[in-house]
Tab-separated table of C-alpha atoms and ligand atoms in Angstrom:
chain	number	residue	atom	x	y	z
A	64	UNK	CA	-8.100	20.866	-13.390
A	65	UNK	CA	-6.590	24.162	-14.342
A	66	UNK	CA	-2.890	23.671	-14.958
A	67	UNK	CA	-2.408	27.388	-15.481
A	68	UNK	CA	-3.359	28.247	-11.885
A	69	UNK	CA	-0.576	26.021	-10.572
A	70	UNK	CA	1.854	27.131	-13.290
A	71	UNK	CA	1.252	30.832	-12.628
A	72	UNK	CA	1.619	30.565	-8.885
A	73	UNK	CA	4.813	28.530	-9.211
A	74	UNK	CA	6.258	31.106	-11.579
A	75	UNK	CA	5.252	33.942	-9.261
A	76	UNK	CA	6.787	32.337	-6.155
A	77	UNK	CA	9.913	30.763	-7.615
A	78	UNK	CA	10.370	32.509	-10.952
A	79	UNK	CA	10.954	29.240	-12.825
A	80	UNK	CA	9.140	26.194	-14.215
A	81	UNK	CA	8.935	22.690	-12.789
A	82	UNK	CA	7.491	19.343	-13.806
A	83	UNK	CA	3.742	18.732	-13.439
A	84	UNK	CA	2.324	15.606	-11.788
A	85	UNK	CA	-1.233	14.467	-11.190
A	86	UNK	CA	-2.757	11.796	-8.960
A	87	UNK	CA	-6.475	11.109	-8.620
A	88	UNK	CA	-8.927	10.467	-5.817
A	89	UNK	CA	-10.974	7.284	-5.970
A	90	UNK	CA	-14.342	5.643	-5.599
A	91	UNK	CA	-15.099	2.095	-4.483
A	92	UNK	CA	-17.910	0.428	-6.416
A	93	UNK	CA	-18.495	-2.435	-3.999
A	94	UNK	CA	-16.666	-4.320	-1.244
A	95	UNK	CA	-17.093	-2.391	1.991
A	96	UNK	CA	-15.648	-3.604	5.302
A	97	UNK	CA	-14.241	-6.545	3.357
A	98	UNK	CA	-10.560	-5.645	3.657
A	99	UNK	CA	-10.097	-6.804	7.253
A	100	UNK	CA	-12.163	-9.919	6.528
A	101	UNK	CA	-9.740	-11.164	3.906
A	102	UNK	CA	-11.914	-10.149	0.975
A	103	UNK	CA	-11.404	-7.760	-1.927
A	104	UNK	CA	-12.381	-4.203	-2.738
A	105	UNK	CA	-13.242	-2.751	-6.150
A	106	UNK	CA	-11.969	0.824	-6.377
A	107	UNK	CA	-11.308	2.991	-9.412
A	108	UNK	CA	-9.412	6.246	-9.871
A	109	UNK	CA	-11.531	9.273	-10.765
A	110	UNK	CA	-11.163	12.379	-12.896
A	111	UNK	CA	-10.566	14.568	-9.860
A	112	UNK	CA	-7.239	14.764	-8.146
A	113	UNK	CA	-4.177	16.657	-7.095
A	114	UNK	CA	-1.976	18.606	-9.461
A	115	UNK	CA	1.531	19.518	-8.304
A	116	UNK	CA	4.376	21.378	-9.913
A	117	UNK	CA	7.716	20.322	-8.487
A	118	UNK	CA	11.321	21.328	-9.102
A	119	UNK	CA	14.410	20.253	-7.147
A	120	UNK	CA	16.045	23.387	-5.695
A	121	UNK	CA	19.551	22.132	-4.927
A	122	UNK	CA	19.143	22.555	-1.146
A	123	UNK	CA	17.841	20.340	1.655
A	124	UNK	CA	14.782	22.529	2.179
A	125	UNK	CA	11.287	21.980	0.819
A	126	UNK	CA	9.336	25.116	-0.054
A	127	UNK	CA	5.683	24.271	-0.556
A	128	UNK	CA	2.593	26.314	-1.306
A	129	UNK	CA	-1.002	25.073	-1.087
A	130	UNK	CA	-3.178	27.085	-3.455
A	131	UNK	CA	-6.464	25.822	-2.054
A	132	UNK	CA	-5.577	26.619	1.548
A	133	UNK	CA	-3.528	29.680	0.597
A	134	UNK	CA	-0.762	28.554	2.924
A	135	UNK	CA	3.008	28.300	2.665
A	136	UNK	CA	5.356	25.904	4.477
A	137	UNK	CA	9.102	25.503	4.512
A	138	UNK	CA	10.788	22.525	6.111
A	139	UNK	CA	13.930	20.400	6.155
A	140	UNK	CA	14.077	16.682	5.533
A	141	UNK	CA	15.156	15.364	8.922
A	142	UNK	CA	12.720	13.827	11.383
A	143	UNK	CA	12.864	16.868	13.674
A	144	UNK	CA	11.929	19.220	10.804
A	145	UNK	CA	8.274	18.113	10.651
A	146	UNK	CA	6.050	21.057	9.664
A	147	UNK	CA	3.077	21.980	11.822
A	148	UNK	CA	0.456	22.369	9.074
A	149	UNK	CA	-1.380	19.110	8.507
A	150	UNK	CA	-1.369	19.432	4.698
A	151	UNK	CA	2.428	19.858	4.714
A	152	UNK	CA	2.863	16.761	6.832
A	153	UNK	CA	1.632	14.647	3.905
A	154	UNK	CA	4.470	15.972	1.744
A	155	UNK	CA	7.009	15.773	4.553
A	156	UNK	CA	5.846	12.239	5.393
A	157	UNK	CA	6.317	11.056	1.824
A	158	UNK	CA	9.884	12.423	1.830
A	159	UNK	CA	10.624	10.797	5.180
A	160	UNK	CA	9.204	7.429	4.177
A	161	UNK	CA	11.333	7.503	1.036
A	162	UNK	CA	14.452	8.462	2.987
A	163	UNK	CA	13.775	5.655	5.488
A	164	UNK	CA	13.847	3.276	2.527
A	165	UNK	CA	17.297	4.521	1.566
A	166	UNK	CA	16.315	7.111	-1.050
A	167	UNK	CA	18.311	10.250	-1.649
A	168	UNK	CA	15.515	12.815	-1.546
A	169	UNK	CA	16.646	16.442	-1.681
A	170	UNK	CA	14.924	19.776	-1.346
A	171	UNK	CA	12.433	21.072	-3.894
A	172	UNK	CA	10.042	23.903	-4.633
A	173	UNK	CA	6.416	23.027	-5.136
A	174	UNK	CA	2.918	24.420	-5.630
A	175	UNK	CA	-0.206	22.253	-5.659
A	176	UNK	CA	-3.961	22.378	-6.005
A	177	UNK	CA	-6.719	19.789	-6.160
A	178	UNK	CA	-10.403	19.288	-6.844
A	179	UNK	CA	-11.088	16.226	-4.699
A	180	UNK	CA	-13.456	17.427	-1.977
A	181	UNK	CA	-11.682	17.186	1.372
A	182	UNK	CA	-12.985	14.625	3.821
A	183	UNK	CA	-15.929	13.514	1.646
A	184	UNK	CA	-14.607	9.982	1.291
A	185	UNK	CA	-13.014	10.354	-2.153
A	186	UNK	CA	-9.552	10.290	-0.637
A	187	UNK	CA	-8.087	13.709	-1.216
A	188	UNK	CA	-5.275	12.683	1.116
A	189	UNK	CA	-4.232	9.737	-1.060
A	190	UNK	CA	-4.337	12.010	-4.109
A	191	UNK	CA	-2.016	14.403	-2.294
A	192	UNK	CA	0.543	11.894	-1.063
A	193	UNK	CA	0.477	9.832	-4.266
A	194	UNK	CA	1.269	12.901	-6.354
A	195	UNK	CA	4.402	13.546	-4.341
A	196	UNK	CA	5.374	9.883	-4.064
A	197	UNK	CA	5.053	9.496	-7.823
A	198	UNK	CA	6.629	12.854	-8.702
A	199	UNK	CA	9.626	12.687	-6.363
A	200	UNK	CA	10.316	9.103	-7.421
A	201	UNK	CA	10.655	10.308	-10.984
A	202	UNK	CA	12.465	13.600	-10.397
A	203	UNK	CA	15.101	12.131	-8.093
A	204	UNK	CA	15.329	8.826	-9.996
A	205	UNK	CA	14.605	6.825	-6.883
A	206	UNK	CA	13.588	3.602	-8.612
A	207	UNK	CA	10.639	2.669	-6.364
A	208	UNK	CA	8.079	0.462	-8.077
A	209	UNK	CA	4.393	1.318	-7.935
A	210	UNK	CA	3.613	-1.011	-5.051
A	211	UNK	CA	6.369	0.606	-3.005
A	212	UNK	CA	4.890	4.016	-3.778
A	213	UNK	CA	1.545	2.763	-2.474
A	214	UNK	CA	3.164	1.666	0.790
A	215	UNK	CA	5.062	4.946	1.102
A	216	UNK	CA	1.724	6.790	0.893
A	217	UNK	CA	0.069	4.489	3.395
A	218	UNK	CA	2.936	4.766	5.887
A	219	UNK	CA	2.861	8.540	5.500
A	220	UNK	CA	-0.700	8.510	6.804
A	221	UNK	CA	0.192	6.117	9.634
A	222	UNK	CA	3.358	7.798	10.799
A	223	UNK	CA	2.882	11.494	10.007
A	224	UNK	CA	-0.869	12.141	9.788
A	225	UNK	CA	-2.312	9.899	12.496
A	226	UNK	CA	-4.585	7.977	10.127
A	227	UNK	CA	-4.432	4.207	10.390
A	228	UNK	CA	-5.583	3.445	6.824
A	229	UNK	CA	-5.337	0.375	4.607
A	230	UNK	CA	-3.869	0.462	1.111
A	231	UNK	CA	-6.961	0.788	-1.064
A	232	UNK	CA	-6.872	4.570	-1.533
A	233	UNK	CA	-3.208	4.820	-2.461
A	234	UNK	CA	-3.409	1.735	-4.623
A	235	UNK	CA	-6.338	3.090	-6.621
A	236	UNK	CA	-4.685	6.477	-7.003
A	237	UNK	CA	-1.416	5.057	-8.300
A	238	UNK	CA	-2.679	2.027	-10.257
A	239	UNK	CA	-5.895	3.557	-11.637
A	240	UNK	CA	-6.729	2.830	-15.278
A	241	UNK	CA	-9.329	4.474	-17.477
A	242	UNK	CA	-12.282	2.196	-18.184
A	243	UNK	CA	-11.303	-0.200	-15.389
A	244	UNK	CA	-11.868	-0.865	-11.740
A	245	UNK	CA	-9.281	-2.692	-9.676
A	246	UNK	CA	-10.209	-5.869	-7.887
A	247	UNK	CA	-7.735	-5.677	-5.061
A	248	UNK	CA	-6.901	-8.003	-2.218
A	249	UNK	CA	-5.744	-5.488	0.374
A	250	UNK	CA	-3.819	-8.022	2.444
A	251	UNK	CA	-1.697	-9.473	-0.382
A	252	UNK	CA	-1.786	-6.550	-2.868
A	253	UNK	CA	-2.790	-9.002	-5.575
A	254	UNK	CA	-4.947	-7.236	-8.112
A	255	UNK	CA	-6.784	-7.555	-11.371
A	256	UNK	CA	-8.247	-4.906	-13.674
A	257	UNK	CA	-11.963	-5.389	-14.277
A	258	UNK	CA	-13.555	-3.583	-17.242
A	259	UNK	CA	-15.905	-0.763	-16.350
A	260	UNK	CA	-17.586	0.809	-19.364
A	261	UNK	CA	-21.057	1.733	-18.261
A	262	UNK	CA	-22.301	3.140	-21.548
A	263	UNK	CA	-25.559	4.953	-21.053
A	264	UNK	CA	-24.907	5.427	-17.341
A	265	UNK	CA	-23.336	8.102	-15.203
A	266	UNK	CA	-21.572	7.618	-11.898
A	267	UNK	CA	-22.350	10.303	-9.365
A	268	UNK	CA	-21.652	10.751	-5.686
A	269	UNK	CA	-24.181	12.391	-3.429
A	270	UNK	CA	-22.548	13.858	-0.366
A	271	UNK	CA	-24.813	13.665	2.667
A	272	UNK	CA	-22.644	16.430	4.176
A	273	UNK	CA	-22.836	14.666	7.484
A	274	UNK	CA	-19.552	14.116	9.171
A	275	UNK	CA	-17.436	11.421	7.587
A	276	UNK	CA	-15.288	9.758	10.156
A	277	UNK	CA	-14.646	6.158	10.878
A	278	UNK	CA	-15.614	6.555	14.470
A	279	UNK	CA	-13.094	4.320	16.168
A	280	UNK	CA	-15.191	2.397	18.592
A	281	UNK	CA	-18.065	1.222	16.340
A	282	UNK	CA	-15.473	0.314	13.720
A	283	UNK	CA	-13.504	-1.770	16.190
A	284	UNK	CA	-16.699	-3.407	17.399
A	285	UNK	CA	-17.566	-4.476	13.839
A	286	UNK	CA	-14.124	-5.977	13.446
A	287	UNK	CA	-14.424	-7.795	16.754
A	288	UNK	CA	-17.793	-9.280	15.750
A	289	UNK	CA	-16.295	-10.607	12.529
A	290	UNK	CA	-13.371	-12.105	14.389
A	291	UNK	CA	-15.690	-13.769	16.897
A	292	UNK	CA	-17.724	-15.358	14.121
A	293	UNK	CA	-14.628	-16.460	12.206
A	294	UNK	CA	-13.168	-18.045	15.357
A	295	UNK	CA	-16.387	-19.963	16.029
A	296	UNK	CA	-16.486	-21.228	12.440
A	297	UNK	CA	-12.812	-22.215	12.569
A	298	UNK	CA	-13.587	-24.773	15.276
A	299	UNK	CA	-15.545	-26.802	12.698
A	300	UNK	CA	-13.561	-25.650	9.677
A	301	UNK	CA	-9.908	-25.098	10.558
A	302	UNK	CA	-9.201	-23.816	7.039
A	303	UNK	CA	-11.260	-20.694	7.802
A	304	UNK	CA	-9.021	-17.916	9.042
A	305	UNK	CA	-11.203	-14.925	8.179
A	306	UNK	CA	-14.820	-14.550	7.112
A	307	UNK	CA	-13.639	-14.177	3.529
A	308	UNK	CA	-13.007	-17.952	3.582
A	309	UNK	CA	-16.397	-18.794	5.099
A	310	UNK	CA	-19.858	-19.505	3.666
A	311	UNK	CA	-23.322	-18.708	5.006
A	312	UNK	CA	-23.799	-22.456	5.656
A	313	UNK	CA	-20.741	-22.509	7.905
A	314	UNK	CA	-22.060	-19.468	9.726
A	315	UNK	CA	-25.455	-21.122	10.231
A	316	UNK	CA	-23.726	-24.022	12.038
A	317	UNK	CA	-22.463	-21.684	14.773
A	318	UNK	CA	-25.514	-19.463	15.061
A	319	UNK	CA	-26.200	-20.622	18.645
A	320	UNK	CA	-22.592	-20.156	19.715
A	321	UNK	CA	-22.264	-16.472	18.909
A	322	UNK	CA	-24.299	-13.404	19.790
A	323	UNK	CA	-27.171	-12.285	17.570
A	324	UNK	CA	-25.215	-9.152	16.832
A	325	UNK	CA	-22.074	-11.027	15.765
A	326	UNK	CA	-24.268	-13.237	13.579
A	327	UNK	CA	-25.749	-10.225	11.783
A	328	UNK	CA	-22.377	-8.598	11.205
A	329	UNK	CA	-20.879	-11.838	9.911
A	330	UNK	CA	-23.827	-12.394	7.584
A	331	UNK	CA	-23.168	-9.025	6.006
A	332	UNK	CA	-19.434	-9.657	5.715
A	333	UNK	CA	-19.846	-13.046	4.037
A	334	UNK	CA	-22.564	-11.778	1.706
A	335	UNK	CA	-20.523	-8.720	0.785
A	336	UNK	CA	-17.614	-10.907	-0.268
A	337	UNK	CA	-19.809	-12.920	-2.598
A	338	UNK	CA	-21.459	-9.762	-3.937
A	339	UNK	CA	-18.047	-8.484	-4.916
A	340	UNK	CA	-17.260	-11.689	-6.792
A	341	UNK	CA	-20.653	-11.620	-8.496
A	342	UNK	CA	-20.199	-7.950	-9.396
A	343	UNK	CA	-16.852	-8.621	-11.081
A	344	UNK	CA	-18.457	-11.401	-13.140
A	345	UNK	CA	-21.323	-9.100	-14.088
A	346	UNK	CA	-18.930	-6.316	-15.105
A	347	UNK	CA	-17.011	-8.707	-17.345
A	348	UNK	CA	-20.318	-9.656	-18.958
A	349	UNK	CA	-21.415	-6.015	-19.254
A	350	UNK	CA	-24.458	-6.820	-17.101
A	351	UNK	CA	-24.994	-3.518	-15.297
A	352	UNK	CA	-28.459	-4.479	-14.066
A	353	UNK	CA	-26.880	-7.138	-11.847
A	354	UNK	CA	-24.139	-4.731	-10.816
A	355	UNK	CA	-26.841	-2.286	-9.717
A	356	UNK	CA	-28.796	-4.935	-7.791
A	357	UNK	CA	-25.659	-5.886	-5.912
A	358	UNK	CA	-24.945	-2.263	-5.076
A	359	UNK	CA	-28.426	-1.840	-3.590
A	360	UNK	CA	-28.012	-5.085	-1.660
A	361	UNK	CA	-24.793	-3.762	-0.172
A	362	UNK	CA	-26.586	-0.650	1.029
A	363	UNK	CA	-29.299	-2.740	2.635
A	364	UNK	CA	-26.695	-4.935	4.317
A	365	UNK	CA	-24.679	-1.980	5.572
A	366	UNK	CA	-27.829	-0.349	6.877
A	367	UNK	CA	-29.701	-3.283	8.400
A	368	UNK	CA	-27.079	-5.922	9.220
A	369	UNK	CA	-23.838	-4.020	9.670
A	370	UNK	CA	-25.640	-0.930	10.971
A	371	UNK	CA	-23.194	1.678	9.734
A	372	UNK	CA	-25.665	3.880	7.832
A	373	UNK	CA	-27.255	7.170	8.837
A	374	UNK	CA	-30.748	8.579	8.271
A	375	UNK	CA	-29.313	10.940	5.663
A	376	UNK	CA	-27.637	8.142	3.697
A	377	UNK	CA	-30.714	5.919	3.905
A	378	UNK	CA	-32.816	8.787	2.628
A	379	UNK	CA	-30.517	9.368	-0.358
A	380	UNK	CA	-30.712	5.659	-1.073
A	381	UNK	CA	-34.519	5.688	-0.987
A	382	UNK	CA	-34.711	8.654	-3.337
A	383	UNK	CA	-32.345	6.891	-5.736
A	384	UNK	CA	-34.616	3.857	-5.814
A	385	UNK	CA	-37.689	5.962	-6.469
A	386	UNK	CA	-35.935	7.809	-9.301
A	387	UNK	CA	-34.984	4.609	-11.121
A	388	UNK	CA	-31.282	4.745	-10.314
A	389	UNK	CA	-29.712	1.381	-11.241
A	390	UNK	CA	-27.542	1.051	-8.125
A	391	UNK	CA	-27.004	3.197	-5.039
A	392	UNK	CA	-25.214	2.639	-1.763
A	393	UNK	CA	-23.190	4.157	1.023
A	394	UNK	CA	-19.572	4.430	-0.042
A	395	UNK	CA	-16.863	4.099	2.573
A	396	UNK	CA	-16.968	2.809	6.117
A	397	UNK	CA	-20.287	4.462	6.903
A	398	UNK	CA	-21.532	6.892	9.562
A	399	UNK	CA	-21.674	9.688	6.980
A	400	UNK	CA	-20.066	10.674	3.702
A	401	UNK	CA	-21.396	9.962	0.210
A	402	UNK	CA	-23.570	7.508	-1.626
A	403	UNK	CA	-22.265	6.217	-4.944
A	404	UNK	CA	-24.901	5.993	-7.672
A	405	UNK	CA	-24.985	4.280	-11.039
A	406	UNK	CA	-27.593	6.307	-12.927
A	407	UNK	CA	-29.109	5.763	-16.375
A	408	UNK	CA	-28.337	8.900	-18.376
A	409	UNK	CA	-31.980	9.640	-19.133
A	410	UNK	CA	-32.841	9.584	-15.423
A	411	UNK	CA	-29.841	11.611	-14.289
A	412	UNK	CA	-31.249	15.157	-14.249
A	413	UNK	CA	-34.465	14.082	-12.603
A	414	UNK	CA	-32.568	12.178	-9.915
A	415	UNK	CA	-30.236	15.058	-9.097
A	416	UNK	CA	-33.053	17.612	-8.945
A	417	UNK	CA	-35.269	15.377	-6.833
A	418	UNK	CA	-32.474	14.423	-4.447
A	419	UNK	CA	-31.437	18.032	-3.883
A	420	UNK	CA	-35.006	19.234	-3.353
A	421	UNK	CA	-36.140	16.456	-1.045
A	422	UNK	CA	-32.940	16.176	0.971
A	423	UNK	CA	-32.869	19.933	1.512
A	424	UNK	CA	-36.505	19.925	2.539
A	425	UNK	CA	-35.925	17.189	5.098
A	426	UNK	CA	-32.525	18.095	6.520
A	427	UNK	CA	-32.244	21.816	5.829
A	428	UNK	CA	-29.006	21.444	3.906
A	429	UNK	CA	-28.304	20.635	0.278
A	430	UNK	CA	-26.373	17.464	-0.541
A	431	UNK	CA	-23.305	18.053	-2.678
A	432	UNK	CA	-23.157	16.394	-6.073
A	433	UNK	CA	-19.934	15.026	-7.560
A	434	UNK	CA	-20.172	13.406	-10.997
A	435	UNK	CA	-17.087	11.259	-11.672
A	436	UNK	CA	-15.491	9.314	-14.514
A	437	UNK	CA	-13.208	6.351	-13.975
A	438	UNK	CA	-9.791	7.535	-15.104
A	439	UNK	CA	-6.062	6.869	-15.144
A	440	UNK	CA	-3.847	6.827	-12.058
A	441	UNK	CA	-0.732	8.860	-11.149
A	442	UNK	CA	1.067	10.393	-14.099
A	443	UNK	CA	3.368	13.118	-15.291
A	444	UNK	CA	1.583	15.801	-17.291
A	445	UNK	CA	4.476	17.975	-18.388
B	118	LIG	P1	-10.152	12.384	2.534
B	118	LIG	O1	-11.253	11.441	2.860
B	118	LIG	O2	-10.578	13.379	1.513
B	118	LIG	O3	-8.878	11.693	2.203
B	118	LIG	P2	-8.653	13.143	4.842
B	118	LIG	O4	-9.104	13.723	6.125
B	118	LIG	O5	-8.016	11.815	4.851
B	118	LIG	O6	-9.906	13.215	3.864
B	118	LIG	O7	-7.591	14.131	4.168
B	118	LIG	C1	-7.831	15.493	4.085
B	118	LIG	C2	-6.540	16.240	4.376
B	118	LIG	O8	-5.671	16.151	3.220
B	118	LIG	C3	-6.778	17.733	4.571
B	118	LIG	O9	-7.027	18.026	5.923
B	118	LIG	C4	-5.472	18.321	4.088
B	118	LIG	O10	-4.475	18.266	5.096
B	118	LIG	C5	-5.056	17.392	2.964
B	118	LIG	N1	-5.576	17.884	1.665
B	118	LIG	C6	-6.461	17.262	0.860
B	118	LIG	N2	-6.726	17.994	-0.241
B	118	LIG	C7	-5.989	19.111	-0.136
B	118	LIG	C8	-5.836	20.286	-0.950
B	118	LIG	N3	-6.501	20.444	-2.099
B	118	LIG	N4	-4.976	21.238	-0.521
B	118	LIG	C9	-4.312	21.090	0.637
B	118	LIG	N5	-4.419	20.025	1.451
B	118	LIG	C10	-5.250	19.040	1.077
B	119	LIG	MG1	-7.915	10.295	3.484
């Protein structure tokens, strides 16, 4: 990320210098649709993110410039001052959520720019709000701890951006650590760093450039199926509240009491939870072959049992297999977006070339390629 672009613009607009903050986007290695089933996710911060220069301006007005959208916004800090531009609402929302928690946030000047692709599933929005949550906390000495900053980012999305997200994205952005993934229980915010040092491998995302949206109704239907299965199991096993507590044997006992569809969804959810556990063990042992197998198994489950894949994503997955990629799967809720791929270095160029050529031939559009490195979370740069 070019600091000078942000620095120069800030100087040009405000004729002064501020402090520089950075927060990353994230990937999730495994653990998809596990959060609402009481399981864990395994995200990591990446080396792409949002860079913001910020300086308190002694007023109650925020003056903000987005370099990437070439757009300026100016707004106050009261509820009725909400800006109309959606990008500015992330910054406004962070201020409001802090003020609601009793913080004395004042006006500031700011310029920002990022290199997380928007809407590709790498969480550019969390990078944006985390940068301001982290930066304002420091500049105004607000004393929020990191978990509070995560919640401030999440509530910003809920209350000011109309996105009903969990906490994974903000948590990964703020807590990210180079060489580590974060095994995170989204319902309790308990977490553990798991080593991730895939020497001899590269991590790359292949963007199917099909629309990434968690289409509400299929998403809600998946949740409902999981709840139905969990409720049926709970009749025999009262200790089971969510599928995260259940086993495939328990599910087999209620096969005749639930629909075939609910059974399939629940099978995926239970298997995905155990794949996450097995993947963490494999990572601790440095066993990337097992990690890769689990990643492929997740794709298969998401495609055939949970049915949230697309033809484009399945095609990318097939190509990965043929090119000797160690692990490949849909990342995110499904219905579009990227695959995440763990690729042996000596197979990398061949995989990328083949995927671009064959995908373009079949769908008439080139997939986008985002190589990533697992990196540190929110920080001050200068
Ligand atoms: P993602 O999956 O990348 O988080 P979202 O739809 O949640 O996608 O967030 C994208 C929104 O975040 C954009 O519409 C914009 O308002 C804001 N945003 C993200 N990156 C930038 C950027 N570099 N500059 C300005 N706004 C950004
Ligand atoms: Mg987002």
